[in-house]
Amino acid sequence: MKILVINGPNLNMLGIREPDIYGQNSFADLLRLLEQTAAEEEIEIEQYQSNHEGDLVDKIQWAYGKIDGIVINPAAYTHTSIAILDALKAVGIPAVEIHISDVASREPFRQISYTGMACEKTIKGHGLEGYREAILYLKEKYS
Ligand code: DQA
């Protein structure tokens, strides 16, 4: 099984960025968690991070026919991007949305998720561990 983990804008700043909200762990720590999960679960995990909406759309389109499941943290684009929503719907790959923070208990503008409308499930507020949970969900359901 091959899973694509996509991270949107500013997630490369983990550890530096608002640590009271997103925690002390760095983006490199997240990449290590993904590598460890791939080894433990005996699956392939490809990761991609971009600060640019169109690049995220391109990567989702690239996944068509190559990837069995997508774990996506679209970051701020969650709340704005119909283009990413449409890309996820276009490829039809099972997807799980993940948020490090508990967006449900944050500002009103974070309460809408466009991208989540194309995802089977949303995991929020579980920190980096949420990525592992999303991967395990896809593995259990689709491998
Ligand atoms: C986030 C939540 C978003 O509202 C925010 O814009 C982010 C990160 C999260 O992981 O908690 O950049 O997706």
PDB file of C-alpha atoms and ligand atoms in Angstrom:
ATOM      1  CA  MET A   1       0.000   0.000   0.000  1.00  0.00           C
ATOM      2  CA  LYS A   2       1.212   3.503  -0.817  1.00  0.00           C
ATOM      3  CA  ILE A   3       0.065   6.545   1.149  1.00  0.00           C
ATOM      4  CA  LEU A   4       0.752  10.167   0.254  1.00  0.00           C
ATOM      5  CA  VAL A   5       1.001  12.605   3.167  1.00  0.00           C
ATOM      6  CA  ILE A   6       0.480  16.217   2.075  1.00  0.00           C
ATOM      7  CA  ASN A   7       1.187  19.241   4.245  1.00  0.00           C
ATOM      8  CA  GLY A   8       0.147  22.760   3.313  1.00  0.00           C
ATOM      9  CA  PRO A   9       1.497  26.223   4.107  1.00  0.00           C
ATOM     10  CA  ASN A  10       3.553  27.012   7.206  1.00  0.00           C
ATOM     11  CA  LEU A  11       3.683  23.411   8.403  1.00  0.00           C
ATOM     12  CA  ASN A  12       7.390  23.414   7.483  1.00  0.00           C
ATOM     13  CA  MET A  13       7.685  25.910  10.383  1.00  0.00           C
ATOM     14  CA  LEU A  14       6.533  23.412  13.025  1.00  0.00           C
ATOM     15  CA  GLY A  15       8.446  23.817  16.261  1.00  0.00           C
ATOM     16  CA  ILE A  16       9.078  27.518  15.531  1.00  0.00           C
ATOM     17  CA  ARG A  17       5.535  28.495  14.681  1.00  0.00           C
ATOM     18  CA  GLU A  18       3.165  29.230  17.622  1.00  0.00           C
ATOM     19  CA  PRO A  19       4.440  26.335  19.766  1.00  0.00           C
ATOM     20  CA  ASP A  20       1.655  26.925  22.292  1.00  0.00           C
ATOM     21  CA  ILE A  21      -0.798  25.861  19.572  1.00  0.00           C
ATOM     22  CA  TYR A  22       1.176  23.465  17.378  1.00  0.00           C
ATOM     23  CA  GLY A  23       3.673  22.054  19.903  1.00  0.00           C
ATOM     24  CA  GLN A  24       7.462  21.944  20.166  1.00  0.00           C
ATOM     25  CA  ASN A  25       8.056  19.203  17.621  1.00  0.00           C
ATOM     26  CA  SER A  26       9.676  20.250  14.347  1.00  0.00           C
ATOM     27  CA  PHE A  27       8.760  19.362  10.784  1.00  0.00           C
ATOM     28  CA  ALA A  28      11.803  17.055  10.792  1.00  0.00           C
ATOM     29  CA  ASP A  29      10.240  15.260  13.795  1.00  0.00           C
ATOM     30  CA  LEU A  30       7.063  14.779  11.761  1.00  0.00           C
ATOM     31  CA  LEU A  31       9.065  13.322   8.863  1.00  0.00           C
ATOM     32  CA  ARG A  32      10.744  10.900  11.299  1.00  0.00           C
ATOM     33  CA  LEU A  33       7.322   9.845  12.634  1.00  0.00           C
ATOM     34  CA  LEU A  34       6.186   9.144   9.071  1.00  0.00           C
ATOM     35  CA  GLU A  35       9.317   7.097   8.306  1.00  0.00           C
ATOM     36  CA  GLN A  36       8.889   5.132  11.530  1.00  0.00           C
ATOM     37  CA  THR A  37       5.199   4.481  10.794  1.00  0.00           C
ATOM     38  CA  ALA A  38       6.031   3.284   7.266  1.00  0.00           C
ATOM     39  CA  ALA A  39       8.614   0.836   8.642  1.00  0.00           C
ATOM     40  CA  GLU A  40       6.383  -0.459  11.453  1.00  0.00           C
ATOM     41  CA  GLU A  41       3.306  -0.864   9.268  1.00  0.00           C
ATOM     42  CA  GLU A  42       5.217  -2.157   6.224  1.00  0.00           C
ATOM     43  CA  ILE A  43       3.675   0.382   3.875  1.00  0.00           C
ATOM     44  CA  GLU A  44       5.144   3.011   1.577  1.00  0.00           C
ATOM     45  CA  ILE A  45       4.703   6.622   2.621  1.00  0.00           C
ATOM     46  CA  GLU A  46       5.544   9.521   0.353  1.00  0.00           C
ATOM     47  CA  GLN A  47       5.430  12.997   1.822  1.00  0.00           C
ATOM     48  CA  TYR A  48       5.004  16.399   0.181  1.00  0.00           C
ATOM     49  CA  GLN A  49       4.906  19.889   1.664  1.00  0.00           C
ATOM     50  CA  SER A  50       4.235  23.152  -0.146  1.00  0.00           C
ATOM     51  CA  ASN A  51       3.250  26.689   0.738  1.00  0.00           C
ATOM     52  CA  HIS A  52       1.533  27.095  -2.644  1.00  0.00           C
ATOM     53  CA  GLU A  53      -2.062  26.146  -3.409  1.00  0.00           C
ATOM     54  CA  GLY A  54      -1.460  25.224  -7.080  1.00  0.00           C
ATOM     55  CA  ASP A  55       1.466  22.980  -6.160  1.00  0.00           C
ATOM     56  CA  LEU A  56      -0.793  21.113  -3.739  1.00  0.00           C
ATOM     57  CA  VAL A  57      -3.391  20.698  -6.507  1.00  0.00           C
ATOM     58  CA  ASP A  58      -0.651  19.419  -8.864  1.00  0.00           C
ATOM     59  CA  LYS A  59       0.522  16.865  -6.296  1.00  0.00           C
ATOM     60  CA  ILE A  60      -3.020  15.570  -5.707  1.00  0.00           C
ATOM     61  CA  GLN A  61      -3.486  15.185  -9.488  1.00  0.00           C
ATOM     62  CA  TRP A  62      -0.092  13.444  -9.723  1.00  0.00           C
ATOM     63  CA  ALA A  63      -1.334  10.881  -7.170  1.00  0.00           C
ATOM     64  CA  TYR A  64      -4.045   9.568  -9.505  1.00  0.00           C
ATOM     65  CA  GLY A  65      -3.323   5.935 -10.397  1.00  0.00           C
ATOM     66  CA  LYS A  66      -0.213   5.820  -8.175  1.00  0.00           C
ATOM     67  CA  ILE A  67      -1.442   6.280  -4.604  1.00  0.00           C
ATOM     68  CA  ASP A  68      -3.931   4.255  -2.506  1.00  0.00           C
ATOM     69  CA  GLY A  69      -4.685   6.827   0.182  1.00  0.00           C
ATOM     70  CA  ILE A  70      -4.048  10.492   0.983  1.00  0.00           C
ATOM     71  CA  VAL A  71      -3.497  12.038   4.410  1.00  0.00           C
ATOM     72  CA  ILE A  72      -3.765  15.796   4.048  1.00  0.00           C
ATOM     73  CA  ASN A  73      -3.243  18.730   6.350  1.00  0.00           C
ATOM     74  CA  PRO A  74      -4.135  21.592   4.007  1.00  0.00           C
ATOM     75  CA  ALA A  75      -3.376  24.079   6.846  1.00  0.00           C
ATOM     76  CA  ALA A  76      -4.938  27.506   6.116  1.00  0.00           C
ATOM     77  CA  TYR A  77      -6.148  26.300   2.688  1.00  0.00           C
ATOM     78  CA  THR A  78      -8.560  24.037   4.587  1.00  0.00           C
ATOM     79  CA  HIS A  79     -10.745  27.052   5.166  1.00  0.00           C
ATOM     80  CA  THR A  80     -10.475  28.659   1.720  1.00  0.00           C
ATOM     81  CA  SER A  81      -9.567  26.251  -1.053  1.00  0.00           C
ATOM     82  CA  ILE A  82     -12.249  25.013  -3.394  1.00  0.00           C
ATOM     83  CA  ALA A  83      -9.389  24.149  -5.788  1.00  0.00           C
ATOM     84  CA  ILE A  84      -7.960  21.585  -3.358  1.00  0.00           C
ATOM     85  CA  LEU A  85     -11.472  20.263  -2.623  1.00  0.00           C
ATOM     86  CA  ASP A  86     -12.061  19.816  -6.363  1.00  0.00           C
ATOM     87  CA  ALA A  87      -8.669  18.126  -6.864  1.00  0.00           C
ATOM     88  CA  LEU A  88      -9.431  15.592  -4.108  1.00  0.00           C
ATOM     89  CA  LYS A  89     -12.850  14.924  -5.649  1.00  0.00           C
ATOM     90  CA  ALA A  90     -11.315  14.652  -9.143  1.00  0.00           C
ATOM     91  CA  VAL A  91      -8.851  11.882  -8.228  1.00  0.00           C
ATOM     92  CA  GLY A  92     -11.302  10.052  -5.951  1.00  0.00           C
ATOM     93  CA  ILE A  93      -8.518   8.641  -3.764  1.00  0.00           C
ATOM     94  CA  PRO A  94      -9.638   7.870  -0.185  1.00  0.00           C
ATOM     95  CA  ALA A  95      -8.486  10.812   1.925  1.00  0.00           C
ATOM     96  CA  VAL A  96      -8.283  11.731   5.598  1.00  0.00           C
ATOM     97  CA  GLU A  97      -7.932  15.335   6.753  1.00  0.00           C
ATOM     98  CA  ILE A  98      -5.711  16.011   9.713  1.00  0.00           C
ATOM     99  CA  HIS A  99      -5.170  19.049  11.909  1.00  0.00           C
ATOM    100  CA  ILE A 100      -2.563  19.209  14.618  1.00  0.00           C
ATOM    101  CA  SER A 101      -4.598  21.679  16.672  1.00  0.00           C
ATOM    102  CA  ASP A 102      -8.229  21.326  17.678  1.00  0.00           C
ATOM    103  CA  VAL A 103      -9.662  23.633  15.020  1.00  0.00           C
ATOM    104  CA  ALA A 104     -13.163  23.121  16.466  1.00  0.00           C
ATOM    105  CA  SER A 105     -12.223  25.128  19.537  1.00  0.00           C
ATOM    106  CA  ARG A 106     -10.454  27.945  17.651  1.00  0.00           C
ATOM    107  CA  GLU A 107     -11.536  31.057  15.697  1.00  0.00           C
ATOM    108  CA  PRO A 108     -14.854  31.103  13.766  1.00  0.00           C
ATOM    109  CA  PHE A 109     -13.029  31.290  10.404  1.00  0.00           C
ATOM    110  CA  ARG A 110     -11.479  27.885  11.133  1.00  0.00           C
ATOM    111  CA  GLN A 111     -14.877  26.234  11.554  1.00  0.00           C
ATOM    112  CA  ILE A 112     -15.449  25.720   7.837  1.00  0.00           C
ATOM    113  CA  SER A 113     -13.459  23.055   6.029  1.00  0.00           C
ATOM    114  CA  TYR A 114     -13.853  22.974   2.255  1.00  0.00           C
ATOM    115  CA  THR A 115     -11.224  20.269   1.829  1.00  0.00           C
ATOM    116  CA  GLY A 116     -12.845  18.109   4.495  1.00  0.00           C
ATOM    117  CA  MET A 117     -15.897  17.774   2.227  1.00  0.00           C
ATOM    118  CA  ALA A 118     -13.831  15.408   0.050  1.00  0.00           C
ATOM    119  CA  CYS A 119     -12.371  13.459   3.001  1.00  0.00           C
ATOM    120  CA  GLU A 120     -13.778  10.380   4.702  1.00  0.00           C
ATOM    121  CA  LYS A 121     -12.697  11.490   8.115  1.00  0.00           C
ATOM    122  CA  THR A 122     -11.116  14.413   9.970  1.00  0.00           C
ATOM    123  CA  ILE A 123      -8.712  13.969  12.858  1.00  0.00           C
ATOM    124  CA  LYS A 124      -8.032  17.105  14.878  1.00  0.00           C
ATOM    125  CA  GLY A 125      -6.309  18.110  18.089  1.00  0.00           C
ATOM    126  CA  HIS A 126      -4.183  14.985  18.489  1.00  0.00           C
ATOM    127  CA  GLY A 127      -0.885  16.684  17.628  1.00  0.00           C
ATOM    128  CA  LEU A 128       1.536  14.845  15.342  1.00  0.00           C
ATOM    129  CA  GLU A 129       0.075  11.544  16.518  1.00  0.00           C
ATOM    130  CA  GLY A 130      -2.984  12.389  14.401  1.00  0.00           C
ATOM    131  CA  TYR A 131      -0.953  11.658  11.267  1.00  0.00           C
ATOM    132  CA  ARG A 132      -0.276   8.119  12.491  1.00  0.00           C
ATOM    133  CA  GLU A 133      -3.971   7.637  13.312  1.00  0.00           C
ATOM    134  CA  ALA A 134      -4.938   8.783   9.802  1.00  0.00           C
ATOM    135  CA  ILE A 135      -2.431   6.411   8.183  1.00  0.00           C
ATOM    136  CA  LEU A 136      -3.652   3.470  10.306  1.00  0.00           C
ATOM    137  CA  TYR A 137      -7.272   4.244   9.375  1.00  0.00           C
ATOM    138  CA  LEU A 138      -6.437   4.118   5.643  1.00  0.00           C
ATOM    139  CA  LYS A 139      -4.307   0.996   6.059  1.00  0.00           C
ATOM    140  CA  GLU A 140      -7.016  -0.867   7.955  1.00  0.00           C
ATOM    141  CA  LYS A 141      -9.734   0.101   5.497  1.00  0.00           C
ATOM    142  CA  TYR A 142      -7.937  -0.161   2.160  1.00  0.00           C
ATOM    143  CA  SER A 143      -4.964  -2.534   2.316  1.00  0.00           C
TER     144      SER A 143
HETATM  145  C1  DQA B   1      -3.876  23.527  11.033  1.00  0.00           C
HETATM  146  C2  DQA B   1      -5.077  24.392  11.439  1.00  0.00           C
HETATM  147  C3  DQA B   1      -5.317  25.495  10.412  1.00  0.00           C
HETATM  148  O1  DQA B   1      -6.442  26.296  10.809  1.00  0.00           O
HETATM  149  C4  DQA B   1      -4.113  26.400  10.326  1.00  0.00           C
HETATM  150  O2  DQA B   1      -4.298  27.393   9.343  1.00  0.00           O
HETATM  151  C5  DQA B   1      -2.847  25.643  10.103  1.00  0.00           C
HETATM  152  C6  DQA B   1      -2.640  24.362  10.788  1.00  0.00           C
HETATM  153  C7  DQA B   1      -3.547  22.458  12.076  1.00  0.00           C
HETATM  154  O3  DQA B   1      -2.799  21.544  11.744  1.00  0.00           O
HETATM  155  O4  DQA B   1      -3.978  22.565  13.232  1.00  0.00           O
HETATM  156  O5  DQA B   1      -1.941  26.119   9.422  1.00  0.00           O
HETATM  157  O6  DQA B   1      -4.223  22.836   9.834  1.00  0.00           O
END
